[in-house]
CSV table of C-alpha atoms in Angstrom, one decimal:
chain,number,residue,atom,x,y,z
A,1,MET,CA,117.7,-7.2,-55.1
A,2,GLY,CA,120.5,-8.0,-53.1
A,3,VAL,CA,123.7,-6.1,-52.4
A,4,VAL,CA,126.2,-8.1,-54.7
A,5,SER,CA,123.6,-7.4,-57.5
A,6,TYR,CA,123.2,-3.6,-56.9
A,7,VAL,CA,126.8,-3.1,-56.7
A,8,LYS,CA,127.3,-4.9,-60.1
A,9,GLU,CA,124.4,-3.0,-61.6
A,10,GLU,CA,125.7,0.4,-60.1
A,11,ILE,CA,129.6,-0.4,-61.9
A,12,GLN,CA,128.0,-1.2,-64.8
A,13,VAL,CA,125.8,2.4,-65.0
A,14,ILE,CA,128.9,4.4,-63.8
A,15,ARG,CA,130.9,2.5,-66.4
A,16,GLU,CA,128.6,3.6,-69.0
A,17,ARG,CA,127.9,7.4,-68.0
A,18,ASP,CA,131.0,8.5,-66.5
A,19,PRO,CA,134.2,8.6,-68.2
A,20,ALA,CA,136.3,9.4,-65.0
A,21,ILE,CA,136.0,6.5,-63.7
A,22,LYS,CA,139.1,3.9,-64.0
A,23,SER,CA,138.4,1.2,-61.7
A,24,ASN,CA,135.5,-0.7,-60.7
A,25,MET,CA,136.7,-0.3,-57.1
A,26,GLU,CA,135.8,3.5,-57.6
A,27,VAL,CA,132.3,2.6,-57.5
A,28,PHE,CA,132.5,2.4,-53.6
A,29,LEU,CA,134.0,6.0,-53.3
A,30,TYR,CA,131.0,7.7,-55.7
A,31,PRO,CA,128.6,9.7,-53.5
A,32,SER,CA,125.6,8.2,-55.9
A,33,PHE,CA,126.7,4.7,-55.0
A,34,LYS,CA,126.3,5.4,-51.2
A,35,ALA,CA,123.2,7.9,-51.1
A,36,ILE,CA,121.3,5.4,-53.4
A,37,LEU,CA,122.4,2.2,-51.2
A,38,HIS,CA,121.2,4.5,-48.2
A,39,TYR,CA,118.3,4.9,-50.0
A,40,ARG,CA,117.0,1.3,-50.9
A,41,VAL,CA,117.6,0.2,-47.2
A,42,ALA,CA,115.4,3.4,-45.9
A,43,HIS,CA,112.9,2.8,-48.5
A,44,LYS,CA,112.2,-0.4,-47.3
A,45,LEU,CA,111.7,0.6,-43.7
A,46,TYR,CA,109.7,3.5,-45.0
A,47,LYS,CA,107.1,0.9,-46.5
A,48,LYS,CA,106.4,-1.3,-43.5
A,49,GLY,CA,105.7,1.9,-41.4
A,50,HIS,CA,109.4,2.6,-40.0
A,51,TYR,CA,109.6,6.1,-40.4
A,52,VAL,CA,111.9,7.4,-38.1
A,53,MET,CA,114.7,5.0,-38.6
A,54,ALA,CA,113.7,5.4,-42.5
A,55,ARG,CA,114.3,9.3,-42.1
A,56,TRP,CA,117.9,8.4,-39.9
A,57,ILE,CA,119.3,6.8,-42.6
A,58,SER,CA,118.3,9.0,-45.0
A,59,GLN,CA,119.9,11.8,-42.9
A,60,ARG,CA,122.9,10.4,-42.3
A,61,ALA,CA,123.5,9.9,-46.2
A,62,VAL,CA,122.9,13.3,-46.5
A,63,ARG,CA,125.8,14.2,-44.1
A,64,LYS,CA,128.2,11.6,-46.2
A,65,THR,CA,127.1,12.6,-49.5
A,66,GLY,CA,125.3,15.9,-49.8
A,67,ILE,CA,122.5,14.1,-51.4
A,68,GLU,CA,119.3,14.0,-50.1
A,69,ILE,CA,117.0,11.2,-50.9
A,70,HIS,CA,113.3,11.1,-49.2
A,71,PRO,CA,112.8,7.1,-48.4
A,72,GLY,CA,109.6,7.6,-49.5
A,73,ALA,CA,110.3,8.6,-52.9
A,74,ILE,CA,109.9,5.8,-55.8
A,75,ILE,CA,113.2,5.5,-57.5
A,76,GLY,CA,113.4,2.7,-60.6
A,77,LYS,CA,116.4,0.8,-61.9
A,78,GLY,CA,119.9,2.5,-63.1
A,79,LEU,CA,119.7,5.6,-61.5
A,80,PHE,CA,123.1,7.7,-61.8
A,81,ILE,CA,124.1,11.1,-59.6
A,82,ASP,CA,126.8,12.4,-61.0
A,83,HIS,CA,128.6,14.5,-58.2
A,84,GLY,CA,125.7,14.6,-56.4
A,85,SER,CA,126.1,17.6,-54.1
A,86,GLY,CA,122.8,19.3,-53.2
A,87,VAL,CA,120.8,16.8,-55.0
A,88,ILE,CA,117.1,16.8,-53.4
A,89,ILE,CA,114.3,14.0,-54.3
A,90,GLY,CA,111.4,15.0,-52.9
A,91,GLU,CA,108.7,12.3,-50.5
A,92,THR,CA,106.3,11.7,-53.4
A,93,ALA,CA,108.7,12.1,-56.2
A,94,GLU,CA,108.8,9.3,-58.7
A,95,LEU,CA,111.7,8.7,-61.0
A,96,GLY,CA,111.8,5.4,-64.2
A,97,ASP,CA,114.4,3.5,-65.3
A,98,ASN,CA,118.0,4.7,-66.4
A,99,ILE,CA,117.8,8.8,-65.0
A,100,THR,CA,121.0,10.8,-65.3
A,101,LEU,CA,120.7,13.6,-62.5
A,102,TYR,CA,123.5,16.2,-62.0
A,103,GLN,CA,124.8,18.2,-59.3
A,104,GLY,CA,122.2,20.9,-57.5
A,105,VAL,CA,119.1,19.4,-59.0
A,106,THR,CA,116.2,19.6,-57.1
A,107,LEU,CA,113.0,17.3,-57.5
A,108,GLY,CA,110.6,19.2,-55.3
A,109,GLY,CA,107.2,20.6,-54.9
A,110,THR,CA,105.5,24.3,-54.9
A,111,GLY,CA,104.8,24.2,-51.1
A,112,LYS,CA,101.1,24.2,-51.8
A,113,GLU,CA,99.7,20.7,-52.6
A,114,GLN,CA,98.6,18.0,-50.5
A,115,GLY,CA,99.4,14.1,-51.4
A,116,LYS,CA,101.3,14.1,-54.6
A,117,ARG,CA,103.3,17.2,-54.6
A,118,HIS,CA,106.4,16.3,-56.1
A,119,PRO,CA,107.5,15.6,-60.1
A,120,THR,CA,107.7,11.8,-61.8
A,121,LEU,CA,110.3,11.6,-64.4
A,122,GLY,CA,110.2,8.7,-67.2
A,123,ASP,CA,112.6,6.6,-68.1
A,124,ASN,CA,115.8,7.7,-69.7
A,125,VAL,CA,115.5,11.4,-68.5
A,126,MET,CA,118.5,13.6,-67.9
A,127,VAL,CA,118.5,16.6,-65.6
A,128,SER,CA,121.4,18.6,-66.0
A,129,ALA,CA,123.2,20.7,-63.4
A,130,GLY,CA,121.2,23.1,-61.1
A,131,ALA,CA,117.6,22.6,-62.8
A,132,LYS,CA,114.9,22.6,-60.7
A,133,VAL,CA,111.8,20.8,-61.5
A,134,LEU,CA,109.1,21.8,-59.0
A,135,GLY,CA,105.5,20.3,-58.8
A,136,SER,CA,103.8,17.2,-59.2
A,137,PHE,CA,103.9,16.7,-62.9
A,138,LYS,CA,105.5,14.2,-65.3
A,139,ILE,CA,108.2,14.9,-67.2
A,140,GLY,CA,108.2,12.4,-70.2
A,141,GLU,CA,110.7,9.5,-71.2
A,142,ASN,CA,113.7,10.7,-73.5
A,143,SER,CA,113.5,14.1,-72.3
A,144,LYS,CA,116.2,16.1,-71.1
A,145,ILE,CA,116.4,19.5,-69.0
A,146,GLY,CA,119.0,22.0,-69.8
A,147,ALA,CA,121.5,23.6,-66.8
A,148,GLY,CA,119.8,26.0,-64.6
A,149,SER,CA,116.8,25.5,-65.9
A,150,VAL,CA,113.0,25.9,-64.0
A,151,VAL,CA,110.4,23.6,-64.8
A,152,LEU,CA,107.2,24.2,-63.9
A,153,LYS,CA,104.9,22.1,-65.9
A,154,GLU,CA,104.4,18.8,-67.7
A,155,VAL,CA,107.0,18.0,-70.5
A,156,PRO,CA,105.8,15.6,-73.1
A,157,ALA,CA,108.6,12.7,-73.9
A,158,ASN,CA,111.4,13.0,-76.1
A,159,CYS,CA,111.7,17.0,-75.6
A,160,THR,CA,114.5,19.0,-74.6
A,161,VAL,CA,113.8,21.9,-72.5
A,162,VAL,CA,115.8,24.9,-71.0
A,163,GLY,CA,115.3,28.3,-69.7
A,164,VAL,CA,113.6,29.9,-66.8
A,165,PRO,CA,110.5,29.3,-66.7
A,166,GLY,CA,111.5,26.1,-68.6
A,167,ARG,CA,110.5,25.8,-72.5
A,168,ILE,CA,110.4,22.9,-74.6
A,169,VAL,CA,112.7,24.2,-77.6
A,170,LYS,CA,113.0,20.8,-79.4
A,171,GLN,CA,110.4,17.3,-79.5
A,172,ASP,CA,111.2,14.6,-80.8
A,173,GLY,CA,114.2,12.9,-83.1
A,174,ALA,CA,116.5,13.8,-80.2
A,175,LYS,CA,119.1,11.1,-78.7
A,176,ILE,CA,118.1,9.4,-75.9
A,177,PRO,CA,119.8,11.1,-72.8
A,178,ARG,CA,120.9,8.0,-71.0
A,179,MET,CA,123.4,7.6,-74.1
A,180,ASP,CA,124.0,11.2,-74.4
A,181,MET,CA,125.4,13.1,-71.8
A,182,ASN,CA,125.8,16.5,-73.4
A,183,GLN,CA,124.7,19.2,-71.1
A,184,VAL,CA,126.2,21.8,-73.4
A,185,ASP,CA,124.6,21.9,-76.9
A,186,LEU,CA,121.4,22.7,-76.1
A,187,PRO,CA,119.2,25.4,-77.9
A,188,ASP,CA,119.2,28.1,-76.6
A,189,PRO,CA,115.7,30.0,-77.3
A,190,ILE,CA,116.9,33.9,-75.9
A,191,SER,CA,119.8,34.0,-78.2
A,192,ASN,CA,117.7,32.8,-81.1
A,193,ASP,CA,115.2,35.7,-80.6
A,194,ILE,CA,118.1,37.8,-80.3
A,195,LYS,CA,119.8,36.6,-83.3
A,196,GLU,CA,116.3,37.2,-85.3
A,197,LEU,CA,116.3,40.8,-83.8
A,198,GLN,CA,119.5,41.5,-85.1
A,199,VAL,CA,118.5,40.0,-88.5
A,200,ASP,CA,115.1,42.3,-88.2
A,201,ASN,CA,116.9,45.6,-86.9
A,202,LEU,CA,119.6,44.9,-90.2
A,203,ARG,CA,116.7,44.3,-92.7
A,204,MET,CA,115.1,47.6,-91.4
A,205,HIS,CA,117.8,49.9,-91.5
A,206,LYS,CA,118.8,48.4,-94.8
A,207,LYS,CA,115.1,49.8,-95.9
A,208,LEU,CA,115.3,53.0,-94.3
A,209,MET,CA,118.7,54.2,-96.2
A,210,GLU,CA,116.5,52.9,-99.2
A,211,LEU,CA,113.9,55.2,-98.6
A,212,GLU,CA,116.0,57.9,-97.5
A,213,ASN,CA,118.2,58.2,-100.8
A,214,GLN,CA,115.0,57.7,-102.9
A,215,LEU,CA,113.5,61.0,-100.9
A,216,LYS,CA,116.9,62.6,-101.6
A,217,MET,CA,116.5,61.9,-105.3
A,218,VAL,CA,113.1,63.1,-105.3
A,219,ALA,CA,114.2,66.6,-103.4
A,220,HIS,CA,117.1,66.7,-106.1
A,221,ALA,CA,114.6,66.4,-108.9
A,222,GLN,CA,112.5,68.7,-107.0
A,223,CYS,CA,114.9,71.2,-106.8
A,224,ALA,CA,115.9,70.7,-110.5
A,225,LYS,CA,112.8,71.4,-111.7
A,226,GLU,CA,111.9,74.9,-109.8
A,227,GLU,CA,115.4,76.2,-111.1
A,228,LYS,CA,114.3,75.4,-114.6
A,229,GLU,CA,111.0,76.8,-114.2
A,230,GLN,CA,113.0,80.0,-112.5
């Protein structure tokens, strides 16, 4: 893809997914635009075996944008990194098309693997702010990773994952993340568990009160019987 085609694509992607943009010229100021442009150049050099030059270009991008994309990573079309500070994409990471990453996202390894050690993200995946996806597994297409989640195992397609460690709280029937940029209204399994415990506690309390009243009635009846016998 040429530079002109890339710029046109980035304008479309950013216009589609960032309500803050007011004009096409602003695209040139976006850290995402600069980081991915550097990555495209570095990746071509990396594939040709020019590893030092590729890393030099990628490290310049880190200093300028705060986004670290290893030149060995494989990235499809339509990647959008919103804000981007602190985003890290590892060497063997593979990203499909139309993926959205927010600030503080890490697509990293656990430090134990050899070879493929970073995650693979299917098309239309959204990874919310501060989430960490660690290991050589796949996040299925159209899935959404909640803010601050730590994902350590494979996620099927069309899922919503939240928590530490990440738990699947919704599967199928969800909107495609490319169009649904909502990071807030995600299910909260811990909150749901607490609410269920509260309901159970109230039910148990009510049952105990009923039993206590029944015992009082039995005791009162027994006392009345003893008084009559005397």
